[in-house]
mmCIF file with all atom_site columns, C-alpha atoms and ligand atoms in Angstrom:
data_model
loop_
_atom_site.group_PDB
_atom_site.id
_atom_site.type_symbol
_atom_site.label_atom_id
_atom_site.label_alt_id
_atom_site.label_comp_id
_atom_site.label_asym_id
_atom_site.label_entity_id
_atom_site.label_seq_id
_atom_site.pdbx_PDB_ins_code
_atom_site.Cartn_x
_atom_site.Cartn_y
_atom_site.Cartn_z
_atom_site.occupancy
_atom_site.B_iso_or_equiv
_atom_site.pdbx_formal_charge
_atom_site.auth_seq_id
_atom_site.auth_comp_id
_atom_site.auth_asym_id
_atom_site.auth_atom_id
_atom_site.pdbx_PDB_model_num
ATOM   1   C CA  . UNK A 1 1   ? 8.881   -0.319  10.487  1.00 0.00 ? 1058 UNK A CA  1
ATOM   2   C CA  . UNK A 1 2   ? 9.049   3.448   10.468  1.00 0.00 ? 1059 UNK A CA  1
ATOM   3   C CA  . UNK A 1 3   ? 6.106   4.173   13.136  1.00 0.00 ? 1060 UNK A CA  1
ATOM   4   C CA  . UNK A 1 4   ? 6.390   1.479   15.812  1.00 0.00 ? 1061 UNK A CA  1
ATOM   5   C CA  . UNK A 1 5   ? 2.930   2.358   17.163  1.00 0.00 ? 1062 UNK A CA  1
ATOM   6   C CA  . UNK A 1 6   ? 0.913   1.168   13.824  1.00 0.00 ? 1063 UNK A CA  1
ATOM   7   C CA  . UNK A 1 7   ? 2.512   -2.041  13.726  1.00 0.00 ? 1064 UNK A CA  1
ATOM   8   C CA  . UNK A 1 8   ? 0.180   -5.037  14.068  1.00 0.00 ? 1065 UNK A CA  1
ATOM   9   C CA  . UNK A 1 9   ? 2.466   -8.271  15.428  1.00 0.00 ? 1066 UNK A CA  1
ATOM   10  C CA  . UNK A 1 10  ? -0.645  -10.529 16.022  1.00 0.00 ? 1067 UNK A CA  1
ATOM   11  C CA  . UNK A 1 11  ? -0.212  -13.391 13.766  1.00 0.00 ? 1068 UNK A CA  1
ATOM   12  C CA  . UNK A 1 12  ? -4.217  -13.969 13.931  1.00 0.00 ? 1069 UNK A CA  1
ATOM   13  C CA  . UNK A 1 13  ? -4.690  -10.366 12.817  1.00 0.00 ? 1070 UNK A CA  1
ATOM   14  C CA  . UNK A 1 14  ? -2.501  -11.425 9.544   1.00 0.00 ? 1071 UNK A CA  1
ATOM   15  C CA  . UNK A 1 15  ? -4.238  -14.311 9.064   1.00 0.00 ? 1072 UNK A CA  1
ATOM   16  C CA  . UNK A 1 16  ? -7.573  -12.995 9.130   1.00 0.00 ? 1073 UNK A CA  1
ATOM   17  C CA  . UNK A 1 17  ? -6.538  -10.196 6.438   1.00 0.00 ? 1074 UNK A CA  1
ATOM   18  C CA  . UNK A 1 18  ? -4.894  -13.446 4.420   1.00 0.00 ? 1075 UNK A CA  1
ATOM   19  C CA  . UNK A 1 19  ? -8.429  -15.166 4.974   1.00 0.00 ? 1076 UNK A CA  1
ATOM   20  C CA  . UNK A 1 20  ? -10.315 -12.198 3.794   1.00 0.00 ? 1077 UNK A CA  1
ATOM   21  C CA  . UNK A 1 21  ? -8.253  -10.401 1.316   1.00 0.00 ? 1078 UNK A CA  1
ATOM   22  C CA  . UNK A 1 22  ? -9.966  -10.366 -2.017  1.00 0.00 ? 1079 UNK A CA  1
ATOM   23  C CA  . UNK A 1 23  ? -7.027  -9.567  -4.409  1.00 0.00 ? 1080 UNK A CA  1
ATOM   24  C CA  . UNK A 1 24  ? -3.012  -10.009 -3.335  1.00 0.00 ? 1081 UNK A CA  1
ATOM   25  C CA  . UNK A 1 25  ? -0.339  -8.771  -5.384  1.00 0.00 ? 1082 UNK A CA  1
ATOM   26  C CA  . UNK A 1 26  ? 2.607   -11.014 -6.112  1.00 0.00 ? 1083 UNK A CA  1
ATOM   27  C CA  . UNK A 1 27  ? 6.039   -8.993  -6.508  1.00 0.00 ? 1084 UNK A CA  1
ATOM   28  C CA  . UNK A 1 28  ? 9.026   -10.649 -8.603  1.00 0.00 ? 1085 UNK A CA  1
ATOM   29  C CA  . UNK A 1 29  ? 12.142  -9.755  -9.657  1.00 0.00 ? 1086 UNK A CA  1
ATOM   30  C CA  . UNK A 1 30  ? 12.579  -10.957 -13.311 1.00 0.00 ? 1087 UNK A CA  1
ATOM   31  C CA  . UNK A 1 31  ? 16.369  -10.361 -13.843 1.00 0.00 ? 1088 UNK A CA  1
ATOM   32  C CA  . UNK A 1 32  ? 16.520  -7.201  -11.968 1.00 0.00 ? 1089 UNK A CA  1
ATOM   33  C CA  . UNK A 1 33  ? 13.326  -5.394  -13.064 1.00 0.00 ? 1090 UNK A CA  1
ATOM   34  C CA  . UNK A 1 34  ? 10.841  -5.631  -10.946 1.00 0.00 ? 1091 UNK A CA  1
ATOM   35  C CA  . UNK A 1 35  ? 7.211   -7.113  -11.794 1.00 0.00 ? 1092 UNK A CA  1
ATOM   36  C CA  . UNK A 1 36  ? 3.859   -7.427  -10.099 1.00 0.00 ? 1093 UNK A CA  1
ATOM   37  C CA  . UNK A 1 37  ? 0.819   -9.005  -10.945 1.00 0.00 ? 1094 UNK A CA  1
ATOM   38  C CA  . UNK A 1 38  ? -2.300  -8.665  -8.941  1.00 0.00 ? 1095 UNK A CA  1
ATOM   39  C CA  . UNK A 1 39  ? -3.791  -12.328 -8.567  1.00 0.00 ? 1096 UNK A CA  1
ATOM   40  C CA  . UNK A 1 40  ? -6.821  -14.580 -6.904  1.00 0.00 ? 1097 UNK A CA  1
ATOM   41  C CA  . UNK A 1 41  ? -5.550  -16.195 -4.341  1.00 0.00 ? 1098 UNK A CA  1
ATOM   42  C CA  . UNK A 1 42  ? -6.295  -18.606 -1.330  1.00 0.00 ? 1099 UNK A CA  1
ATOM   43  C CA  . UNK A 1 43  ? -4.503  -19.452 2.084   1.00 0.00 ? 1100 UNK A CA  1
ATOM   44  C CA  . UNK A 1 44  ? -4.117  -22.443 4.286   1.00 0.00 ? 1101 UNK A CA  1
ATOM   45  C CA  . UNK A 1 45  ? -1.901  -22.737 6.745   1.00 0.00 ? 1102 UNK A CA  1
ATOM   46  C CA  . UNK A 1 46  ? 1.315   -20.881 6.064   1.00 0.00 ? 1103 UNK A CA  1
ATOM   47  C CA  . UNK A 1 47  ? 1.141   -21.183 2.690   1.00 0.00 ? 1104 UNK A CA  1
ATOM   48  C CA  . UNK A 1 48  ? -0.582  -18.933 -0.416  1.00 0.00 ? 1105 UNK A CA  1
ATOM   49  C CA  . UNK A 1 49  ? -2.182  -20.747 -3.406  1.00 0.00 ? 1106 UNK A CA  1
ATOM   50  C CA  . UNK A 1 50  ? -2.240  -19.188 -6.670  1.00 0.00 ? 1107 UNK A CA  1
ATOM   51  C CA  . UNK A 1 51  ? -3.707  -20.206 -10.098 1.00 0.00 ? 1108 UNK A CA  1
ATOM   52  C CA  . UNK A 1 52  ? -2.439  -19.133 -13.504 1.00 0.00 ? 1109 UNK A CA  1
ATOM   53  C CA  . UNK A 1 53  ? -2.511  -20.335 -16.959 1.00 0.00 ? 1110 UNK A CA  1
ATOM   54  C CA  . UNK A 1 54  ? 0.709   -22.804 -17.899 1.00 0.00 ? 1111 UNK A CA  1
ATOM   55  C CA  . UNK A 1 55  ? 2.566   -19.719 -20.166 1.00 0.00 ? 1112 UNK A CA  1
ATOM   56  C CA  . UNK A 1 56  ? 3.294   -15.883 -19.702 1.00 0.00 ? 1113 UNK A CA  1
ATOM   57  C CA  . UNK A 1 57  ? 5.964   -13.742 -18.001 1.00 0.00 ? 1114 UNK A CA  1
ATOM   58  C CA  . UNK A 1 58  ? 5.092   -14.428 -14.153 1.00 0.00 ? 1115 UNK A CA  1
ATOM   59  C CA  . UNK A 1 59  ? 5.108   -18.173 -15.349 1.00 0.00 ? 1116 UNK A CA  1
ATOM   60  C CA  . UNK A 1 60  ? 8.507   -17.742 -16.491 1.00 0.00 ? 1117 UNK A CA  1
ATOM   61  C CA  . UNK A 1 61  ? 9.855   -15.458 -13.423 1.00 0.00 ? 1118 UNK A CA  1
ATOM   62  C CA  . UNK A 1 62  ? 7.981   -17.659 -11.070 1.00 0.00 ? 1119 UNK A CA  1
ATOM   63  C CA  . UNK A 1 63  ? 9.718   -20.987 -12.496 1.00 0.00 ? 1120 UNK A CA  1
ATOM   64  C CA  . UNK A 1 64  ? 12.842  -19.728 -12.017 1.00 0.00 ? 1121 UNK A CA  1
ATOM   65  C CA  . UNK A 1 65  ? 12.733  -19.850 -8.169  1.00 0.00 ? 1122 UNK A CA  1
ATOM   66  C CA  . UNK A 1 66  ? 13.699  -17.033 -5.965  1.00 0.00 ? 1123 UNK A CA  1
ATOM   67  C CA  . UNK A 1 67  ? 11.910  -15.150 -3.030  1.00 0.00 ? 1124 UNK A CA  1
ATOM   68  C CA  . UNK A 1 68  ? 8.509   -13.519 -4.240  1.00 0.00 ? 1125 UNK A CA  1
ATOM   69  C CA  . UNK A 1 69  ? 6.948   -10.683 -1.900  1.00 0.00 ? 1126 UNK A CA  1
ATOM   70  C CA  . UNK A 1 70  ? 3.144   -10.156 -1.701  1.00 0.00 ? 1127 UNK A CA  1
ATOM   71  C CA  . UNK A 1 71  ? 0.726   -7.803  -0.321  1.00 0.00 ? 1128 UNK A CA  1
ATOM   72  C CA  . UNK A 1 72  ? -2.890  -7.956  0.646   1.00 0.00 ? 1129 UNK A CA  1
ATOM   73  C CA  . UNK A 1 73  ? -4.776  -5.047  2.232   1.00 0.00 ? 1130 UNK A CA  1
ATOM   74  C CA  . UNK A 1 74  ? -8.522  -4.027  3.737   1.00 0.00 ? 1131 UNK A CA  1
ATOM   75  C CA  . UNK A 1 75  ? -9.140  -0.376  2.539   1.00 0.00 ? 1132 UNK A CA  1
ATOM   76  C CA  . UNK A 1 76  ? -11.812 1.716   5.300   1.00 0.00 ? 1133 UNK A CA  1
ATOM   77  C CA  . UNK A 1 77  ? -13.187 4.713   5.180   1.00 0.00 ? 1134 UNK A CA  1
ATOM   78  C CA  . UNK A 1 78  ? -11.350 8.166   4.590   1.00 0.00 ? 1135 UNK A CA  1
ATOM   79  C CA  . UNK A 1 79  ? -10.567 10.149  7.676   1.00 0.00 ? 1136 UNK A CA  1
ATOM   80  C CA  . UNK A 1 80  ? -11.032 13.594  7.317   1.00 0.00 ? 1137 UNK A CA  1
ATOM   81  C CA  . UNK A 1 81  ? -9.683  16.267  8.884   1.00 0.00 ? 1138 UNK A CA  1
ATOM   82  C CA  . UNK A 1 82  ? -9.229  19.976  9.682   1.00 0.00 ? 1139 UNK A CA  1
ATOM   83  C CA  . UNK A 1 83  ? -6.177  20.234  7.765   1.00 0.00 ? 1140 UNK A CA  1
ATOM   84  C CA  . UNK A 1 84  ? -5.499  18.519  4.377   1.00 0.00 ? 1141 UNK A CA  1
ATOM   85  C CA  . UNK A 1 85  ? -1.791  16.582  5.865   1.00 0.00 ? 1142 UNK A CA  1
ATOM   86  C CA  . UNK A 1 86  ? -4.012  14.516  8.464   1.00 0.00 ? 1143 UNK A CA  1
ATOM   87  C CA  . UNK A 1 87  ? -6.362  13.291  5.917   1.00 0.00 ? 1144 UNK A CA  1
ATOM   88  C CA  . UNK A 1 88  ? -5.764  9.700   5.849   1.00 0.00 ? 1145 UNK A CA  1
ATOM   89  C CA  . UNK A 1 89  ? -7.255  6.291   5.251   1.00 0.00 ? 1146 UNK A CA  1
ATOM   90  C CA  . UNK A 1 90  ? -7.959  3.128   7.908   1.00 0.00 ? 1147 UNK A CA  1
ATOM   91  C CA  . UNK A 1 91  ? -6.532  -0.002  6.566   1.00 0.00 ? 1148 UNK A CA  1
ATOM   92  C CA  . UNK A 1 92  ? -4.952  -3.130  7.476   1.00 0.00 ? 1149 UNK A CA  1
ATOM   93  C CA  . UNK A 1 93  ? -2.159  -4.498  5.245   1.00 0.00 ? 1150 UNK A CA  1
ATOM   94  C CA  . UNK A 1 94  ? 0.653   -7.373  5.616   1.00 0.00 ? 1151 UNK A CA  1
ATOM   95  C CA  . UNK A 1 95  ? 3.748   -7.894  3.443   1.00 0.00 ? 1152 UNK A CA  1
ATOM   96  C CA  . UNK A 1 96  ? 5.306   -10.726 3.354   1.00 0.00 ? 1153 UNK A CA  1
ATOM   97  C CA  . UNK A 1 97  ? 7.418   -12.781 1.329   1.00 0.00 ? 1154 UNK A CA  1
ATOM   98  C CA  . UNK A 1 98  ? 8.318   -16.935 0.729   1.00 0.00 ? 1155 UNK A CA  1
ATOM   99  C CA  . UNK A 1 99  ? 9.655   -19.313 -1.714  1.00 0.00 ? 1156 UNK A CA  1
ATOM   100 C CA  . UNK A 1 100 ? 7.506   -19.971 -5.046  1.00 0.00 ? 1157 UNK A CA  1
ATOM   101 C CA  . UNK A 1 101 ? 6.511   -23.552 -5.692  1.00 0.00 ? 1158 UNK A CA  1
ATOM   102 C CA  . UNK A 1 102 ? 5.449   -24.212 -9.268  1.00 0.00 ? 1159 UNK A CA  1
ATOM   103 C CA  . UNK A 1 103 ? 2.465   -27.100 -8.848  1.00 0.00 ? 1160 UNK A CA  1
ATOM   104 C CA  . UNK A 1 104 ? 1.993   -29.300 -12.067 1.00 0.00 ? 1161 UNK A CA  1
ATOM   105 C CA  . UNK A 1 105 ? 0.437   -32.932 -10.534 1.00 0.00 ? 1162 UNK A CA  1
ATOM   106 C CA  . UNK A 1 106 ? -2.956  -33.016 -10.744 1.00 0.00 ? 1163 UNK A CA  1
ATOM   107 C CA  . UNK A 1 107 ? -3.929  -34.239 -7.244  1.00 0.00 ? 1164 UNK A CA  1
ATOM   108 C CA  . UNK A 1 108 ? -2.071  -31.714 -5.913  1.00 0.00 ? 1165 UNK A CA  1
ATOM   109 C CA  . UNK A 1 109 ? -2.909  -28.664 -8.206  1.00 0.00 ? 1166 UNK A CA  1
ATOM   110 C CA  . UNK A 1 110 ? -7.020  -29.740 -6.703  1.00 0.00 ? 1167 UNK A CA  1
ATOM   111 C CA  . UNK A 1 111 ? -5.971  -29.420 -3.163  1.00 0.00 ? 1168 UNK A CA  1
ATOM   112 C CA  . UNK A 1 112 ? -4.269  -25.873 -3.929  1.00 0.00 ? 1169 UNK A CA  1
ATOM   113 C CA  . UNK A 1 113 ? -7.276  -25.358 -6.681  1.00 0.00 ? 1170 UNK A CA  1
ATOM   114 C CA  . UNK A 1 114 ? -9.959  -26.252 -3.213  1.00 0.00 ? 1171 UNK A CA  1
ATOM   115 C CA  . UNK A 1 115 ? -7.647  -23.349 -0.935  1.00 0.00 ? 1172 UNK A CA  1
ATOM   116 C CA  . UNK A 1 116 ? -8.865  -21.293 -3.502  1.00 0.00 ? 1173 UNK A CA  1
ATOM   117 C CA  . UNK A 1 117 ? -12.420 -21.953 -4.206  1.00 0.00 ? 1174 UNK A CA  1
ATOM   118 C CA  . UNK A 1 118 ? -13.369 -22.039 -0.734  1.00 0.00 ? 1175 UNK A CA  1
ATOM   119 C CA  . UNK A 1 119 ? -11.383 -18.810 0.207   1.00 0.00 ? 1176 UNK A CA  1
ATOM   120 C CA  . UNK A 1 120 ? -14.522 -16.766 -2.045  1.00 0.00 ? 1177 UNK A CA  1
ATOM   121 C CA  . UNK A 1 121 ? -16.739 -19.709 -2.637  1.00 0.00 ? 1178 UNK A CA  1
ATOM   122 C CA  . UNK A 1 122 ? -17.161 -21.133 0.655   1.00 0.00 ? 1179 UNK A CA  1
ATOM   123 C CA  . UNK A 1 123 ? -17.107 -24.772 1.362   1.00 0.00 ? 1180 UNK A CA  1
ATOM   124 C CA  . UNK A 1 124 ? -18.381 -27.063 -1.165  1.00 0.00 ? 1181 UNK A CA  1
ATOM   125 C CA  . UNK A 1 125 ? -17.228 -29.718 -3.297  1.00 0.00 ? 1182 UNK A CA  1
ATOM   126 C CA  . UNK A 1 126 ? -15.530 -28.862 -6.074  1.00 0.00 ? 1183 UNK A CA  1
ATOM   127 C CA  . UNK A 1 127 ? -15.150 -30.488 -9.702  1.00 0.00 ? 1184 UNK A CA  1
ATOM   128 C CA  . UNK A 1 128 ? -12.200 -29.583 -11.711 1.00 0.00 ? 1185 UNK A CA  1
ATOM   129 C CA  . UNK A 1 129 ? -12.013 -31.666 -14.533 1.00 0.00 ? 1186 UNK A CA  1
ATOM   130 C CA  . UNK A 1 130 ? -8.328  -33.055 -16.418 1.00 0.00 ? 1187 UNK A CA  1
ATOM   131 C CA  . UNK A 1 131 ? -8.890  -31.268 -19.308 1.00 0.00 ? 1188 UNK A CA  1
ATOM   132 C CA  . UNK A 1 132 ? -9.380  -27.973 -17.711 1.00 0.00 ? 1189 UNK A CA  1
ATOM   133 C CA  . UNK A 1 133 ? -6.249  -29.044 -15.152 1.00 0.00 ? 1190 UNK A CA  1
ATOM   134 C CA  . UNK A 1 134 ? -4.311  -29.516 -17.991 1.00 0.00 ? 1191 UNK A CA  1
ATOM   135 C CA  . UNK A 1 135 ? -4.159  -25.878 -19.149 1.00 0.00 ? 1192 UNK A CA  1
ATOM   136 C CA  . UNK A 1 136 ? -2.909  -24.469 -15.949 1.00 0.00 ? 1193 UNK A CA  1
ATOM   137 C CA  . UNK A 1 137 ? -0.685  -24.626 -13.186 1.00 0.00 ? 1194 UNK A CA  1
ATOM   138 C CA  . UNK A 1 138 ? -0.722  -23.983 -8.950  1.00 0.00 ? 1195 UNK A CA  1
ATOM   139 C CA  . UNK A 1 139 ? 1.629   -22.022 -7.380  1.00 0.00 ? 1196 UNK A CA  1
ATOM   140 C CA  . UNK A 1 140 ? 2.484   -22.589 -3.805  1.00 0.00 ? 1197 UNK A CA  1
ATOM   141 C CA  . UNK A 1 141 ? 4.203   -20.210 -1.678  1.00 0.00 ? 1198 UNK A CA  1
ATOM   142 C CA  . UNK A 1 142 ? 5.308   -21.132 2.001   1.00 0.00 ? 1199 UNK A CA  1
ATOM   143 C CA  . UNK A 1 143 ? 5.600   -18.105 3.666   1.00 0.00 ? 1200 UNK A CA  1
ATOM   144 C CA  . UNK A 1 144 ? 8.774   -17.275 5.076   1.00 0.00 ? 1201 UNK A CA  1
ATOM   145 C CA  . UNK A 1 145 ? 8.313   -14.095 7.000   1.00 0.00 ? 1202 UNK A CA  1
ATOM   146 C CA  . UNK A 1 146 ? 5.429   -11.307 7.057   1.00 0.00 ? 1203 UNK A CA  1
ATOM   147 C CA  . UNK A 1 147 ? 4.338   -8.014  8.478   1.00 0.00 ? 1204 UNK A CA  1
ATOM   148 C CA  . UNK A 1 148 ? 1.878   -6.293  9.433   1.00 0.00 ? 1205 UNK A CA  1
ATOM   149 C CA  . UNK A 1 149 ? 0.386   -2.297  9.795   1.00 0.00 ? 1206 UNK A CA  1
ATOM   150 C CA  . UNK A 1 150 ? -2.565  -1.026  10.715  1.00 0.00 ? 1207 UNK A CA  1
ATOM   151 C CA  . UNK A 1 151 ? -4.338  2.209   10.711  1.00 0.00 ? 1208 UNK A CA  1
ATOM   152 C CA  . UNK A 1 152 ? -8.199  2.153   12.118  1.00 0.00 ? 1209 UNK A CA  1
HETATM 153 C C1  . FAD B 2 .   ? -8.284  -8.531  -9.837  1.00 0.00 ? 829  FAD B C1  1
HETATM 154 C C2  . FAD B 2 .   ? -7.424  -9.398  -10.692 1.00 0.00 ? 829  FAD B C2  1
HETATM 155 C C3  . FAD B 2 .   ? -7.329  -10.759 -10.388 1.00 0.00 ? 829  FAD B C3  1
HETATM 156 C C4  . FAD B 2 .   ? -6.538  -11.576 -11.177 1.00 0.00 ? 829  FAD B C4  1
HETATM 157 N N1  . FAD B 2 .   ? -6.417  -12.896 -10.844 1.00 0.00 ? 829  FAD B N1  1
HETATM 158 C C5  . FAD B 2 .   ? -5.572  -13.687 -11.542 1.00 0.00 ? 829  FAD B C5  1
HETATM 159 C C6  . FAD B 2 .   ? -5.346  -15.033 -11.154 1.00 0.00 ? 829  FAD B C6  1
HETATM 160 O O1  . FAD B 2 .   ? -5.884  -15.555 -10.166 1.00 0.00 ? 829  FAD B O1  1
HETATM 161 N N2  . FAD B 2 .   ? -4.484  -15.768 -11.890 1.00 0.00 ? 829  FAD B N2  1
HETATM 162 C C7  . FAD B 2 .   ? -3.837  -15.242 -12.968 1.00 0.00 ? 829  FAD B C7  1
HETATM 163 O O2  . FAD B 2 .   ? -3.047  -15.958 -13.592 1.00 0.00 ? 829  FAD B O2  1
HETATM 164 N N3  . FAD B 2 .   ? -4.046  -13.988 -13.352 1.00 0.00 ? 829  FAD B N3  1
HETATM 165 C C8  . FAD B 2 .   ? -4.893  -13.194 -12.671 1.00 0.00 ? 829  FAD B C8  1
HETATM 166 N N4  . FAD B 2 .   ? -5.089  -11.888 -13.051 1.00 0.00 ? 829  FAD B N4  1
HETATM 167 C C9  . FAD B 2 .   ? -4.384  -11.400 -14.235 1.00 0.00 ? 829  FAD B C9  1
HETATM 168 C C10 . FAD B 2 .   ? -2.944  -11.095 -13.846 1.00 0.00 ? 829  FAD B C10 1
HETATM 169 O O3  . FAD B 2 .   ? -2.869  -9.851  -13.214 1.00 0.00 ? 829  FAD B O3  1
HETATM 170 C C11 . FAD B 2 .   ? -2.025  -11.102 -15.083 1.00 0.00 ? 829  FAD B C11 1
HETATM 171 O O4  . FAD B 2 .   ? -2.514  -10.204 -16.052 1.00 0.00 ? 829  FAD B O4  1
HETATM 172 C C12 . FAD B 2 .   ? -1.974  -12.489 -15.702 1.00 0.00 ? 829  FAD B C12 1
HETATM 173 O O5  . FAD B 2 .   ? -1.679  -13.457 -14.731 1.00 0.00 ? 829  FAD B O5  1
HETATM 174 C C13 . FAD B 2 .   ? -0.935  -12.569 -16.807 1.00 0.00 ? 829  FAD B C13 1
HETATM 175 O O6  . FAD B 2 .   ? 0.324   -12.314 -16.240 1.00 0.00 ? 829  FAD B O6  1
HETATM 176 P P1  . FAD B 2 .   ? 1.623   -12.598 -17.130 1.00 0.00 ? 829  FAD B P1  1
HETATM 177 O O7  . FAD B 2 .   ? 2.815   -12.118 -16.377 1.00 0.00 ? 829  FAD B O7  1
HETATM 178 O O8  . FAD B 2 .   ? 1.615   -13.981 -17.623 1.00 0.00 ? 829  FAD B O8  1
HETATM 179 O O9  . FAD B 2 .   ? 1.307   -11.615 -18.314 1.00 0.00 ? 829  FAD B O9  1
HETATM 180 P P2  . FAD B 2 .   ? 1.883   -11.534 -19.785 1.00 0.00 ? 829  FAD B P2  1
HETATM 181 O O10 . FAD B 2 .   ? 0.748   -11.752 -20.701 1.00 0.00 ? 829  FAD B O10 1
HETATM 182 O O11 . FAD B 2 .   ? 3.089   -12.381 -19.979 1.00 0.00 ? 829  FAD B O11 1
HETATM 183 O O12 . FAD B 2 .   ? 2.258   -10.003 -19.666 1.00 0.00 ? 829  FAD B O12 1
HETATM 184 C C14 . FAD B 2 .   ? 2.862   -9.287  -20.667 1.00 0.00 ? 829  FAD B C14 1
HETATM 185 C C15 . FAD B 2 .   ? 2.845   -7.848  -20.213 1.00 0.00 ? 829  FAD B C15 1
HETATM 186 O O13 . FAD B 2 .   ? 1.501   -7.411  -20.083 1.00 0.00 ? 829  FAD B O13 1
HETATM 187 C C16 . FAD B 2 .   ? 1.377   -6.501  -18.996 1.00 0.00 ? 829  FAD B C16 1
HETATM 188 N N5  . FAD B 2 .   ? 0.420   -7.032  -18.008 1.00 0.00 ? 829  FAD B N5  1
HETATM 189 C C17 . FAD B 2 .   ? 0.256   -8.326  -17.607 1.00 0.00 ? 829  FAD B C17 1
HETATM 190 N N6  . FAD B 2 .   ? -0.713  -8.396  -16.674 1.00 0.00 ? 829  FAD B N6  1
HETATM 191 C C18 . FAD B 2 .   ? -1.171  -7.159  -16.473 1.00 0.00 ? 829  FAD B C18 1
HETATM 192 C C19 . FAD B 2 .   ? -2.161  -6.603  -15.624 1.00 0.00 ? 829  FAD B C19 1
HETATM 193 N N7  . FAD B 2 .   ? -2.895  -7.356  -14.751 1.00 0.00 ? 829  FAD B N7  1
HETATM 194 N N8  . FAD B 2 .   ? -2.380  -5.276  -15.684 1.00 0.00 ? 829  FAD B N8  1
HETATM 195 C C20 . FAD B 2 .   ? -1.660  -4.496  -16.525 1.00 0.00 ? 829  FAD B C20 1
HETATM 196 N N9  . FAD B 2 .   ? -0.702  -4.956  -17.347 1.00 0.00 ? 829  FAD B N9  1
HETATM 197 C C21 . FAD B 2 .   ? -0.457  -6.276  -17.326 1.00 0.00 ? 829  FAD B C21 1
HETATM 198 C C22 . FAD B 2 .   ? 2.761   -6.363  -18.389 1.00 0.00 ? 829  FAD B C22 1
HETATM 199 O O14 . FAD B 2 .   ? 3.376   -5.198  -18.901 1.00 0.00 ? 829  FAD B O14 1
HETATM 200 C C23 . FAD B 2 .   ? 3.492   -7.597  -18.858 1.00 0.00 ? 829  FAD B C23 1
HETATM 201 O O15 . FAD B 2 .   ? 4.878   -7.400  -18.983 1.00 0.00 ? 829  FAD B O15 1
HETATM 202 C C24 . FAD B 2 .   ? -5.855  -11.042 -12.297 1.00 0.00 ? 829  FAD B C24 1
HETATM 203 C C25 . FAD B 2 .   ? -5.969  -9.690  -12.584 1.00 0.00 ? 829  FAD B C25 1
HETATM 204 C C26 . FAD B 2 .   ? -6.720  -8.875  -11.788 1.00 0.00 ? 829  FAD B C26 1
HETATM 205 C C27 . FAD B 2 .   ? -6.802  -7.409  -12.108 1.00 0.00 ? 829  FAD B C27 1
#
C-alpha cells in the first residue's frame, strides 16, 4: 500500500466493514477481460456468501474457478478544505480476494442463503422453499487474503 499511515491491519476492523457492508463488488476475470458485478452478500467466518440466479455471465466466469477479488466500503462525510486538492472523503474499505465455490445442494445453499438473510435481516428463521432453491445457486468464497485502508 502506497501510504503506509492509512492502512488498517486490524482483522476486527475488516470484519466489522464485512459485517456491515451493504453492497460488495465481486471482480472476475472472464478470459482476460475483466468483469464486476455489484452483489448482496453475507459473511461468516472467513468466508463470503453470495446468491444469484442458476444462468448469466458471472455464473459462467464464476464456474470456471479462478481467484475472484471483492471490495466493500463505508462512505463518510466530505472533508472540505481551504484548497480544492485536500478535499477528500472518510471511508473505510477492504479488498480482498479467495477461491469461488459454486453451491448447488440444497441444505447447503440454506446455510449460505441464512449468512445472508441475517447479515440485513437480522436473526430469524428463515423459509426458503425447493421450488424457489431450485432456480438459483450459492456462491461461497473462502477468503484467501484481504486489506484494508482507512481515511476518518
Ligand atoms: C445493489 C445491487 C445488488 C445486487 N445484488 C445481487 C445479488 O445479490 N445477486 C445477483 O445475482 N445479482 C445482484 N445484482 C445484480 C448484479 O449486479 C448483476 O446484474 C446480475 O447478477 C446479473 O449478472 P450477470 O453477469 O449474470 O449478467 P448478464 O445478464 O449475463 O449480463 C450481461 C451484460 O449485462 C451487463 N450487466 C450485468 N449486470 C449489470 C449491472 N449490475 N449493471 C450494469 N450492467 C450490467 C454487463 O455488460 C454484462 O456483460 C445486484 C445489483 C445491484 C445494483
Amino acid at each position: 500500500m502506497r501510504r503506509k499511515e492509512k492502512e488498517v491491519c486490524s482483522r476486527e476492523v475488516m470484519e466489522r466493514l464485512l459485517g456491515s457492508a451493504q453492497i460488495i463488488r465481486i471482480a472476475m476475470n472472464d478470459g482476460g477481460e475483466p468483469y464486476v458485478v455489484p452483489m448482496l452478500f453475507g459473511y461468516r467466518a472467513g468466508s463470503i456468501y453470495l446468491h444469484s440466479a442458476r444462468e448469466g455471465r458471472k455464473v459462467e466466469v464464476l464456474r470456471k474457478g479462478g481467484l475472484v477479488c471483492f471490495e466493500v466500503e463505508e462512505a463518510g462525510e466530505v472533508q472540505r478544505k481551504d484548497t480544492p486538492c485536500k478535499w477528500t472523503l472518510d471511508y473505510v474499505s477492504v479488498i480482498g480476494w479467495g477461491e469461488p465455490r459454486v453451491i448447488e445442494d440444497h441444505d447447503r445453499m440454506r446455510e449460505g442463503l441464512e449468512v445472508i438473510m441475517e447479515h440485513y435481516g437480522g436473526k430469524a428463521p428463515f423459509e426458503f422453499s425447493e421450488a424457489s432453491l431450485s432456480k438459483m445457486l450459492v456462491v461461497r468464497i473462502d477468503i484467501s487474503e484481504m486489506t484494508c485502508k482507512r481515511s476518518m
